[in-house]
Amino acid sequence: MKIPKFKNEAYTDWSKSANRKKQEEALRKLEAQAGKEYPNIIGGERVFSTSKFNSVNPSAPSQTMGIFQRGNPEDALRALDVALSTFEKWRHVPYAKRAQYLFRAARIMRKRRFELNAAMILEVGKNWMEADGDTAEAIDFLEFYGREMLRYGSAKPAVQLPGEKDELEYIPLGVGIVIPPWNFPLAILSGMTTAAIVTGNTVVLKPSSDSPLIGFKFMEVMEEAGVPAGVINYVAGPGGAVGDTLVRHPKTRFVSFTGSKEVGIHIYQEAAKVQPGQIWLKRVVAEMGGKDAIIVDNEAALEEAAAGVVVSAFGFQGQKCSACSRAIVDERVYERFLELVKARVESITVGPTKILNNYLGPVINKGSMEKIQQYIDKGLREGGKLVAGGKPAMTDGYFLQPTVIADVDPKATIAQEEIFGPVLAVIKARGFDEAIEIANNTEFGLTGAVYSKNRSKIEKAKKEFHCGNLYLNRKCTGAMVGAHPFGGFNMSGTDSKAGGQDYLLLFLQAKSIATKVK
Ligand code: NDP
């Protein structure tokens, strides 16, 4: 069967009332299932634990979206055993067949799109556009990695020596542990998991404790697509107990992690320790945080720059690893830029995201809300000037006002640490060179953007702005699978470039076979 060329999935058009009705219906249906209990899935079997935890709607925390099993180390070990035995069969499944499972899963996600969107709107507080974008990206990963597997599987990269048949075959690694974050609970989880299995590995998937429902729905999709039991084993539960057990296990061959710098470093260190009986060095792909900056030059289209900064800073409440948390602005346009940003921020609608018109939803949980508020207070204590927001936004739910703090010192805490919330620090620069220096002065290096009409400054940014994903005269969020392979430098991670042509190699090892021919 001829596979059409990869094309990014289109977004749902919310101006059409038929689409709005379908989304509302899906939201109603999922709300009617609030409080339902969901099992872990090990080897296709539904597994229940004595201990449970709730996943709640951050827009209305009294609404429990689901009750989940608090997996323990025994569950983790059982899942790992199943993944190990399944690997012996799965690795022999022809690569083209494995790719077909992903294409089938993409079709199922399209069919269940409104249901998947609803899960993200209600479980993590994405607005409709963000939730739909997340589902579209998940579909993109399935379609892209399926095609990539066909490319790697049929590749003939070895030079032929006379008198030999020389081959290079890409083979899987073994059992992997997949640990995704909650902020792209479908897209990143789907991308990490399916890249691992399409290459012939089996996995234990530990979803974030803030988004287990979406992880469970992914499992349903993969089961419906016919992926054999035991290829993906789903164990919800705390990072400490379940995650550590899996990462440390001597039979774990690789860990694929996306999340915070702190947890990433911990996993990297734990995985590096060779355990008794372990016969390999574990491979770790760790994608971590950011302190992403947008530089606004004095020669920028200022209205466009303000719009780009506001969307990048406040889309999904600033809870994207790619979110703009620093605007570095040339002093000659600084005051005017602040006025433009303030006007835009003050027009942002805040509220429960099940209502289409609410742009800014809640942050993920109470702990996060408190931490963000502490950062805001610290930013002001360290000399920042409040331009907008700064306070909780509603009485129920984890809502914060979109917050802009100006005159921030480039070395202040809120200019250096990842806040992961709707807070923008604005920093004044004395020119383009200083702006680049400030942009590069954190330990991170994930995304960045520059607004300027000056060609030589743009060229300089291409060379000097040290980040994994650089955007010029556009926002710094919204990486598209295929076009913008995603991953950062320095403490932002291992620069794995998810959604790019190098990504599947991280889950493969190459075997060279040379046969003497007469
Ligand atoms: P966390 O680091 O808190 O958690 C990520 C995952 O790690 C969760 O599934 C968590 O489980 C698990 N975990 C926690 N402790 C351990 C442990 N000891 N061993 C194994 N696993 C563990 O990150 P968040 O989920 O809060 O996600 C936000 C972060 O992710 C931000 O820093 C953001 O920048 C980053 N991110 C990076 C991206 C990139 O591509 N570079 C993309 C998206 C997000 P549990 O929930 O049970 O604690």
PDB file of C-alpha atoms in Angstrom, residues 27 30 38 53-59 63-68 116-126 182 185-186 207-217 234 316 353 362-365:
ATOM      1  CA  LEU A  27     -17.337  17.348  27.412  1.00  0.00           C
ATOM      2  CA  LEU A  30     -16.815  12.853  30.036  1.00  0.00           C
ATOM      3  CA  TYR A  38      -9.495   3.196  35.952  1.00  0.00           C
ATOM      4  CA  PHE A  53      -5.404   8.397  43.884  1.00  0.00           C
ATOM      5  CA  ASN A  54      -7.717  10.936  42.274  1.00  0.00           C
ATOM      6  CA  SER A  55      -7.126  13.009  39.205  1.00  0.00           C
ATOM      7  CA  VAL A  56      -9.086  16.252  39.453  1.00  0.00           C
ATOM      8  CA  ASN A  57     -10.218  19.028  37.141  1.00  0.00           C
ATOM      9  CA  PRO A  58      -7.971  22.024  37.915  1.00  0.00           C
ATOM     10  CA  SER A  59     -10.776  24.381  36.822  1.00  0.00           C
ATOM     11  CA  GLN A  63     -14.684  17.358  40.280  1.00  0.00           C
ATOM     12  CA  THR A  64     -12.757  14.081  40.223  1.00  0.00           C
ATOM     13  CA  MET A  65     -12.053  13.127  36.626  1.00  0.00           C
ATOM     14  CA  GLY A  66     -11.003   9.630  37.592  1.00  0.00           C
ATOM     15  CA  ILE A  67      -9.813   7.359  40.360  1.00  0.00           C
ATOM     16  CA  PHE A  68      -6.507   5.673  39.540  1.00  0.00           C
ATOM     17  CA  LEU A 116      -9.449  13.218  23.600  1.00  0.00           C
ATOM     18  CA  ASN A 117      -9.767  17.014  23.507  1.00  0.00           C
ATOM     19  CA  ALA A 118     -12.360  16.827  26.274  1.00  0.00           C
ATOM     20  CA  ALA A 119     -10.017  14.807  28.473  1.00  0.00           C
ATOM     21  CA  MET A 120      -7.356  17.503  28.138  1.00  0.00           C
ATOM     22  CA  ILE A 121      -9.800  20.357  28.713  1.00  0.00           C
ATOM     23  CA  LEU A 122     -11.078  18.737  31.893  1.00  0.00           C
ATOM     24  CA  GLU A 123      -8.024  16.970  33.306  1.00  0.00           C
ATOM     25  CA  VAL A 124      -5.272  19.532  32.716  1.00  0.00           C
ATOM     26  CA  GLY A 125      -7.185  22.741  31.935  1.00  0.00           C
ATOM     27  CA  LYS A 126      -6.252  23.224  28.277  1.00  0.00           C
ATOM     28  CA  TRP A 182       1.374  16.328  32.109  1.00  0.00           C
ATOM     29  CA  PRO A 185      -0.368  14.779  28.086  1.00  0.00           C
ATOM     30  CA  LEU A 186      -1.378  13.205  24.791  1.00  0.00           C
ATOM     31  CA  PRO A 207       1.976   8.616  33.094  1.00  0.00           C
ATOM     32  CA  SER A 208       2.190  11.817  35.116  1.00  0.00           C
ATOM     33  CA  SER A 209       0.068  11.687  38.258  1.00  0.00           C
ATOM     34  CA  ASP A 210      -1.598  14.899  37.028  1.00  0.00           C
ATOM     35  CA  SER A 211      -2.834  13.372  33.763  1.00  0.00           C
ATOM     36  CA  PRO A 212      -3.402   9.603  34.127  1.00  0.00           C
ATOM     37  CA  LEU A 213      -6.813   9.769  32.418  1.00  0.00           C
ATOM     38  CA  ILE A 214      -5.327  10.977  29.154  1.00  0.00           C
ATOM     39  CA  GLY A 215      -2.664   8.262  29.425  1.00  0.00           C
ATOM     40  CA  PHE A 216      -5.414   5.701  29.907  1.00  0.00           C
ATOM     41  CA  LYS A 217      -7.275   6.949  26.833  1.00  0.00           C
ATOM     42  CA  TYR A 234       0.608   1.237  31.815  1.00  0.00           C
ATOM     43  CA  PHE A 316      -1.752  27.147  28.128  1.00  0.00           C
ATOM     44  CA  THR A 353     -11.716  26.000  29.972  1.00  0.00           C
ATOM     45  CA  PRO A 362      -6.095  27.162  35.555  1.00  0.00           C
ATOM     46  CA  VAL A 363      -2.572  26.054  36.379  1.00  0.00           C
ATOM     47  CA  ILE A 364      -2.203  22.354  36.965  1.00  0.00           C
ATOM     48  CA  ASN A 365      -2.546  22.012  40.737  1.00  0.00           C
TER      49      ASN A 365
END
